[in-house]
Amino acid sequence: MNFNILRIVILICFTWSSLVSAKSDAQFDKLVAKLPTSNFKSLAPLLDKIALSDDPRSSELLGRLSQGDVYFVPSSKQVLYMAKDAQGTRTYTDVITTQAIDTPQGRLKKVRVNNYIRTLIQQLQAQQNLNNPDKVIRLSAAKEILRDVDSIYTETLNKRLAKEDDEEIIDILDVIVALKQLKSGDENQLDDSLTVLKGSLEPDVRATLMNELNAIDKHSASSIKDIQRVLDTIDRKRKWYGYVENIFFGLSLGSVLLLAAIGLAITFGVMGVINMAHGEMIMLGAYTTYVVQQLFPDLLTYSLFIAVPAAFLVSGLVGIIIERCVIQFLKGRPLETLLATFGVSLILQQLVRTVFSPLNRQVASPEWMSGSWQINPALSVTFNRLYIILFSLSVFFALLVFLKKSSLGLHVRAVAQNREMAKALSIKSNWVDAATFGLGSGIAGIAGVVLSQLTNVGPNLGQAYIIDSFLVVVFGGVGNLWGALVSAMSLGILNKFLEPLTGPVMASILVLVGLVFFIQKRPQGLFPKKGRAE
Amino acid sequence: MKLRTLIIRSSLVLSTAFSSMSIAEEEIIKVGVLHSLTGTMAISETTLKDTVLMMVDEQNKKGGLLGKKLEAVVVDPASNWPLFAEKARELLVKEKVDVIFGGWTSVSRKSVLPVIEELNGMLFYPVQYEGEESSKNVFYTGASPNQQAIPAVDYLMNDIGAKRWILLGTDYVYPRTTNKILESYLKQNGVKPEDIMVSYTPFGHSDWQNIVSQVKKFGSTGKKTAVVSTINGDANIPFYKELGNQGISAQDIPVVAFSVGEEELSGFDTSPLVGHLAAWNYFQSIYTPENEAFIAKWKTYIGDDKRVTNDPMEATYIGFNMWAKAVAAAGTTDVDKVSDALIGVTVPNLTGGVAVMNPNHHLSKPVFIGEIQDDGQVEVVWETPGTVRGDAWSDYLESSKNIMSDWSAPMSCGNYDVVAGKCSGAK
């Protein structure tokens, strides 16, 4: 296709440009002046020319273009960069003079790019950056070339290899050379190339191997067999990493369930209150995150650290109010408690609708929460999930320590085990109830902060998690925090291993059916509460 | 519920009331507006209510229709599907409206359908849908699958060179039917079954880790892979976030979406989405004098410079203008006469061509494929050379390929079986 033709054009241009070192500023200026009138079709050759103009300004132009920072003034056709800082203040720089300029008059038009142009720019940049003094830039350039090994000459690669001293980059360049050898169909080089490729987990290596497998006219039957063998080795490794990835997904789902359920494990498990408004405590936590971000727009990076205590306080206070105003009068009447708290949940939902609007609110994710940690080419772990697993476990253990070591924790456990006896020992059981309920609700609020990073923040957020929370608590065994941990994680992992086989809808049905049978056999859950109470 | 409707209605009516105070009751043409103003669909449908009101307003400024003033009657079906039927009945029986503009989800349209057919009303439905339906009383101004899904797949197949396909959708009627059509279309075009992966998720799905990781694996076999997404509603946001987090860019695996437009993208940081595709019959970014005028008018009417326009708004615009033209031609608002006059009516669309109402009650429209930009706008990268005729019954499904729809005399049938030579539905 025309992609290939273009690639050849780029190659030729590059070799040529290194020969012709005569560069002229005027040429670059002329090319830039053409940007406002170009369309997607004429932009590609224009960018080629800009890249090979060898002008020091060209690499910035290409980079900014792919980021969408290049604009022009429709009337004067002046081309400029627009930069926006965290406060949203815009600054403008002229592309040709590279001088800062005043805000131009009138509406600016953008020099738009599409996927094709973006890919082209990346290739152009990768070629330029392979000789960059910065190791990080060279590495990403090498990775970029790996995605399309046809875009570079073997000689160019070998030249770079001779100079390169970074192990990681050498490895990638070796793989690129091996891929080129494999693709050439040269039987003599096949063994060398396969030896290099055997250890590589790169998706592009696997893709190329699969393509070569089908190229029967290019390879002899025995080499096809060799290729198949290497492919099998790679697939075995990838499969193994696939399991690791699934376990991670399961743990991440489990840790979300754990956070959502752990508050309930306290209110339902320890106090025996069926709190249908638990989901709304989660929702309030999520909205607190939103409010925090609205109040401190400059502190986006730290907004979650502010939101966690804030959400704990907000949800905790609302929890205490609910306990004092509603639940304490309904002690020992579970059905009435259930209905009353259900009513409270509806009131809270409507309240949020009235105050914020029925539409979803946008909660931004800080920079450090996005992206992923590439452990190896076959296994990567997204940062937001990783942090959430760690966070959720630390909340769990903090709570455990609190209940075991603090005096309030001691009182909570005492009241839970035997209310009358605790009262006789001068524990104010009413206040312990309120504090316990506040604690459970506060942790639900923290869960809301976490969920705001994963899902949409809207009035119905809590409803989606209330059922799951009850499931976790019942499955784990009422009144046992360790039970909640084990059940949340096992439900998460079970779900994630079923999902690829059956699809998400069927997976949750199967998990539910399985739970029904489990509860039938073992109504007290995985880890029943020990003790003589009741 | 009644009270709320009343308040909304009276406040809206008041604005037009000043001009129509002196005109007697029979001098008014009533336009029913049946869009959810509360509930999950409010985000999308409120915009369409405002569009109809703007159009009514504008028509009145031009002197109304047949010398009469137009009056909008707004009801709120509250994203509650059975309530759509109830409210439609209220509009037709109590308010005696001459035409209804409304509906968004397919299930709301299905709910209104029996009422509107029983009472012989007229409904303009402005949203892309799954097809496999044709009613005498409904005019479909949104895209049918051959005006959105099929061209999008063609683009990915021919221009991007996609060989492997992932069909993702929310688990309800529109994605299921559309994917059934697409699967059959892909197979007819020589795609092997093992190169197609289909997956459905519940409404509001938020944990996309597994699915996105599956997409990644499915796309790493060396063949170009594309995702066709009929994921609906707010589940799209965590989906695209996860795509971004797992580092799948539009250059590796492009995702083409049929339910994501300017309105859904507004107020959302679209930088992780840049380059992913959307297929519609209209984009705000398309530069024509008609479109610029419409956008300016909309921004002034709504009083907010940040508001965007989208495809269902254009469909509402076309539908309203067609109805107005047909009423003027028929000289009456009688449903049967206007229906006849509507067939063959042409009005300019906003993308620089004309829209035609075909005898099957579907429009002929151009199809555009665009790439999402970081400012939330969508830039056209491909368009059909001419307009595409909306097809009520898909040619790619075994069950409907022999069925056609023609509401003009003498056939006057919504599901005529070409092979059997008879009309199998009610006339």
PDB file of C-alpha atoms in Angstrom, chain A residues 1 40 66-69 71 107 109-110 112-116 118-119 122 144 147 203 206-208 210-211 214 238 242 245-246 248-250 252-253 358-360 362-365 369-372 374 380 382 384-385 452-456 460 465 495-501 503-505 508, chain B residues 37-40 42-43 155 158-161 171 199-202 204-211 213-214 216-217 220-223 234-238 241-242 244-247 249-252 254 266-269 274-277 285 287 292 299 371-375 377-381:
ATOM      1  CA  MET A   1       0.000   0.000   0.000  1.00  0.00           C
ATOM      2  CA  PHE A  40      -4.004  15.197   5.492  1.00  0.00           C
ATOM      3  CA  SER A  66       2.024  15.169  17.107  1.00  0.00           C
ATOM      4  CA  GLN A  67       1.050  16.597  20.501  1.00  0.00           C
ATOM      5  CA  GLY A  68      -1.441  18.905  18.802  1.00  0.00           C
ATOM      6  CA  ASP A  69       0.209  22.146  19.908  1.00  0.00           C
ATOM      7  CA  TYR A  71      -1.922  26.423  15.478  1.00  0.00           C
ATOM      8  CA  ARG A 107      -9.918  32.433  16.637  1.00  0.00           C
ATOM      9  CA  LYS A 109      -7.117  27.210  13.727  1.00  0.00           C
ATOM     10  CA  LYS A 110      -5.281  24.048  14.530  1.00  0.00           C
ATOM     11  CA  ARG A 112      -4.672  18.832  12.586  1.00  0.00           C
ATOM     12  CA  VAL A 113      -3.019  15.451  12.327  1.00  0.00           C
ATOM     13  CA  ASN A 114      -4.444  11.945  12.020  1.00  0.00           C
ATOM     14  CA  ASN A 115      -3.178   8.482  12.975  1.00  0.00           C
ATOM     15  CA  TYR A 116      -1.319   8.124   9.726  1.00  0.00           C
ATOM     16  CA  ARG A 118       1.188  10.604  13.883  1.00  0.00           C
ATOM     17  CA  THR A 119       2.734   7.260  12.941  1.00  0.00           C
ATOM     18  CA  GLN A 122       6.988   8.900  15.219  1.00  0.00           C
ATOM     19  CA  GLU A 144       9.577   2.624  17.961  1.00  0.00           C
ATOM     20  CA  ARG A 147       7.349  -1.767  15.670  1.00  0.00           C
ATOM     21  CA  PRO A 203       4.650  -8.716  20.725  1.00  0.00           C
ATOM     22  CA  ARG A 206       5.671 -12.925  17.880  1.00  0.00           C
ATOM     23  CA  ALA A 207       3.684 -11.126  15.206  1.00  0.00           C
ATOM     24  CA  THR A 208       6.542 -11.351  12.709  1.00  0.00           C
ATOM     25  CA  MET A 210       3.496 -15.777  12.880  1.00  0.00           C
ATOM     26  CA  ASN A 211       3.592 -13.937   9.586  1.00  0.00           C
ATOM     27  CA  ASN A 214       2.616 -18.483   6.670  1.00  0.00           C
ATOM     28  CA  ARG A 238       3.597 -15.563  27.367  1.00  0.00           C
ATOM     29  CA  GLY A 242      -0.885 -14.304  31.177  1.00  0.00           C
ATOM     30  CA  GLU A 245      -1.530 -10.937  34.810  1.00  0.00           C
ATOM     31  CA  ASN A 246      -4.884 -12.561  35.554  1.00  0.00           C
ATOM     32  CA  PHE A 248      -3.005  -9.333  39.321  1.00  0.00           C
ATOM     33  CA  PHE A 249      -6.362  -8.356  37.785  1.00  0.00           C
ATOM     34  CA  GLY A 250      -8.092 -10.559  40.322  1.00  0.00           C
ATOM     35  CA  SER A 252      -7.007  -5.591  41.963  1.00  0.00           C
ATOM     36  CA  LEU A 253     -10.730  -6.353  41.696  1.00  0.00           C
ATOM     37  CA  PRO A 358     -28.007  14.035  38.128  1.00  0.00           C
ATOM     38  CA  LEU A 359     -25.151  13.890  35.635  1.00  0.00           C
ATOM     39  CA  ASN A 360     -21.811  12.224  36.288  1.00  0.00           C
ATOM     40  CA  GLN A 362     -15.526  14.287  36.168  1.00  0.00           C
ATOM     41  CA  VAL A 363     -12.888  13.346  38.689  1.00  0.00           C
ATOM     42  CA  ALA A 364      -9.417  13.764  37.250  1.00  0.00           C
ATOM     43  CA  SER A 365      -6.645  11.245  37.795  1.00  0.00           C
ATOM     44  CA  MET A 369      -2.006   7.264  38.738  1.00  0.00           C
ATOM     45  CA  SER A 370      -1.973   6.783  34.981  1.00  0.00           C
ATOM     46  CA  GLY A 371       0.172   4.639  32.738  1.00  0.00           C
ATOM     47  CA  SER A 372       1.651   1.260  33.456  1.00  0.00           C
ATOM     48  CA  GLN A 374       6.239  -2.524  31.970  1.00  0.00           C
ATOM     49  CA  SER A 380       2.681  -4.862  32.432  1.00  0.00           C
ATOM     50  CA  THR A 382      -1.175  -0.459  35.488  1.00  0.00           C
ATOM     51  CA  ASN A 384      -3.580   2.919  39.368  1.00  0.00           C
ATOM     52  CA  ARG A 385      -4.438  -0.718  40.104  1.00  0.00           C
ATOM     53  CA  SER A 452     -13.563   7.800  41.837  1.00  0.00           C
ATOM     54  CA  GLN A 453     -10.323   6.864  40.066  1.00  0.00           C
ATOM     55  CA  LEU A 454     -11.777   3.770  38.468  1.00  0.00           C
ATOM     56  CA  THR A 455     -15.360   4.478  37.570  1.00  0.00           C
ATOM     57  CA  ASN A 456     -17.854   7.270  36.944  1.00  0.00           C
ATOM     58  CA  ASN A 460     -25.901   5.720  41.548  1.00  0.00           C
ATOM     59  CA  TYR A 465     -21.227  -1.863  45.099  1.00  0.00           C
ATOM     60  CA  ASN A 495     -14.109 -13.584  38.572  1.00  0.00           C
ATOM     61  CA  LYS A 496     -11.052 -12.645  36.547  1.00  0.00           C
ATOM     62  CA  PHE A 497     -10.209 -16.227  35.634  1.00  0.00           C
ATOM     63  CA  LEU A 498     -13.791 -16.897  34.545  1.00  0.00           C
ATOM     64  CA  GLU A 499     -14.142 -13.662  32.578  1.00  0.00           C
ATOM     65  CA  PRO A 500     -11.917 -14.548  29.594  1.00  0.00           C
ATOM     66  CA  LEU A 501     -13.658 -17.901  29.286  1.00  0.00           C
ATOM     67  CA  GLY A 503     -17.452 -13.073  29.235  1.00  0.00           C
ATOM     68  CA  PRO A 504     -18.089 -10.649  32.082  1.00  0.00           C
ATOM     69  CA  VAL A 505     -21.867 -11.088  32.218  1.00  0.00           C
ATOM     70  CA  SER A 508     -20.646 -12.727  37.510  1.00  0.00           C
TER      71      SER A 508
ATOM     72  CA  LEU B  37     -35.132  15.455  30.936  1.00  0.00           C
ATOM     73  CA  THR B  38     -34.198  13.435  34.029  1.00  0.00           C
ATOM     74  CA  GLY B  39     -32.576  10.041  34.646  1.00  0.00           C
ATOM     75  CA  THR B  40     -29.648   8.327  32.923  1.00  0.00           C
ATOM     76  CA  ALA B  42     -30.983  13.120  30.349  1.00  0.00           C
ATOM     77  CA  ILE B  43     -27.368  13.935  29.455  1.00  0.00           C
ATOM     78  CA  TYR B 155     -12.993   2.035   6.068  1.00  0.00           C
ATOM     79  CA  ASN B 158      -9.884  -1.127   3.009  1.00  0.00           C
ATOM     80  CA  ASP B 159      -8.034   1.959   4.217  1.00  0.00           C
ATOM     81  CA  ILE B 160      -6.526   0.801   7.501  1.00  0.00           C
ATOM     82  CA  GLY B 161      -6.128  -2.794   6.395  1.00  0.00           C
ATOM     83  CA  ASP B 171     -25.490  -6.073  26.440  1.00  0.00           C
ATOM     84  CA  SER B 199     -17.751  -9.556  23.836  1.00  0.00           C
ATOM     85  CA  TYR B 200     -20.640  -7.982  25.720  1.00  0.00           C
ATOM     86  CA  THR B 201     -20.559  -6.128  28.998  1.00  0.00           C
ATOM     87  CA  PRO B 202     -23.361  -4.971  31.276  1.00  0.00           C
ATOM     88  CA  GLY B 204     -22.191   0.845  33.358  1.00  0.00           C
ATOM     89  CA  HIS B 205     -19.350  -1.729  33.320  1.00  0.00           C
ATOM     90  CA  SER B 206     -16.292  -0.265  35.035  1.00  0.00           C
ATOM     91  CA  ASP B 207     -13.639  -2.991  35.387  1.00  0.00           C
ATOM     92  CA  TRP B 208     -12.214  -3.227  31.874  1.00  0.00           C
ATOM     93  CA  GLN B 209      -8.812  -4.757  32.806  1.00  0.00           C
ATOM     94  CA  ASN B 210      -9.523  -8.210  31.432  1.00  0.00           C
ATOM     95  CA  ILE B 211     -11.265  -7.115  28.266  1.00  0.00           C
ATOM     96  CA  SER B 213      -5.885  -7.177  28.067  1.00  0.00           C
ATOM     97  CA  GLN B 214      -7.766  -9.641  25.834  1.00  0.00           C
ATOM     98  CA  LYS B 216      -4.178  -6.552  23.464  1.00  0.00           C
ATOM     99  CA  LYS B 217      -3.543 -10.285  23.123  1.00  0.00           C
ATOM    100  CA  SER B 220      -0.703  -9.187  18.809  1.00  0.00           C
ATOM    101  CA  THR B 221      -0.745 -11.840  16.116  1.00  0.00           C
ATOM    102  CA  GLY B 222       0.786  -9.711  13.407  1.00  0.00           C
ATOM    103  CA  LYS B 223      -2.457  -8.979  11.630  1.00  0.00           C
ATOM    104  CA  ASP B 234     -20.854   6.261  30.652  1.00  0.00           C
ATOM    105  CA  ALA B 235     -19.107   2.856  30.512  1.00  0.00           C
ATOM    106  CA  ASN B 236     -17.062   4.355  27.674  1.00  0.00           C
ATOM    107  CA  ILE B 237     -15.056   6.553  30.028  1.00  0.00           C
ATOM    108  CA  PRO B 238     -13.452   3.791  32.141  1.00  0.00           C
ATOM    109  CA  LYS B 241      -9.088   5.166  30.426  1.00  0.00           C
ATOM    110  CA  GLU B 242      -8.052   1.524  30.670  1.00  0.00           C
ATOM    111  CA  GLY B 244      -4.782   4.500  27.762  1.00  0.00           C
ATOM    112  CA  ASN B 245      -3.363   2.969  30.946  1.00  0.00           C
ATOM    113  CA  GLN B 246      -2.495  -0.305  29.270  1.00  0.00           C
ATOM    114  CA  GLY B 247      -0.809   1.700  26.523  1.00  0.00           C
ATOM    115  CA  SER B 249      -2.811   3.648  21.176  1.00  0.00           C
ATOM    116  CA  ALA B 250      -5.033   4.315  18.199  1.00  0.00           C
ATOM    117  CA  GLN B 251      -2.049   3.592  15.974  1.00  0.00           C
ATOM    118  CA  ASP B 252      -1.761   0.032  17.297  1.00  0.00           C
ATOM    119  CA  PRO B 254      -7.900   1.719  16.493  1.00  0.00           C
ATOM    120  CA  SER B 266     -17.195  17.381  26.033  1.00  0.00           C
ATOM    121  CA  GLY B 267     -15.863  18.028  29.504  1.00  0.00           C
ATOM    122  CA  PHE B 268     -13.695  14.916  29.310  1.00  0.00           C
ATOM    123  CA  ASP B 269      -9.926  14.894  28.900  1.00  0.00           C
ATOM    124  CA  VAL B 274      -6.647  10.946  20.346  1.00  0.00           C
ATOM    125  CA  GLY B 275      -6.761   9.109  17.045  1.00  0.00           C
ATOM    126  CA  HIS B 276      -9.528   6.697  17.973  1.00  0.00           C
ATOM    127  CA  LEU B 277     -12.390   6.843  15.532  1.00  0.00           C
ATOM    128  CA  SER B 285     -15.903  20.240  12.732  1.00  0.00           C
ATOM    129  CA  TYR B 287     -16.834  23.322   7.616  1.00  0.00           C
ATOM    130  CA  GLU B 292     -21.255  27.402  10.878  1.00  0.00           C
ATOM    131  CA  LYS B 299     -24.610  28.761  20.909  1.00  0.00           C
ATOM    132  CA  GLU B 371     -10.537  10.807  14.443  1.00  0.00           C
ATOM    133  CA  ILE B 372     -10.955  12.169  17.945  1.00  0.00           C
ATOM    134  CA  GLN B 373      -8.720  15.172  18.652  1.00  0.00           C
ATOM    135  CA  ASP B 374      -7.404  16.381  21.985  1.00  0.00           C
ATOM    136  CA  ASP B 375      -9.887  19.267  22.052  1.00  0.00           C
ATOM    137  CA  GLN B 377     -13.652  17.582  18.374  1.00  0.00           C
ATOM    138  CA  VAL B 378     -13.639  14.942  15.676  1.00  0.00           C
ATOM    139  CA  GLU B 379     -11.740  15.506  12.452  1.00  0.00           C
ATOM    140  CA  VAL B 380     -13.009  13.811   9.297  1.00  0.00           C
ATOM    141  CA  VAL B 381     -10.510  11.384   7.763  1.00  0.00           C
TER     142      VAL B 381
END
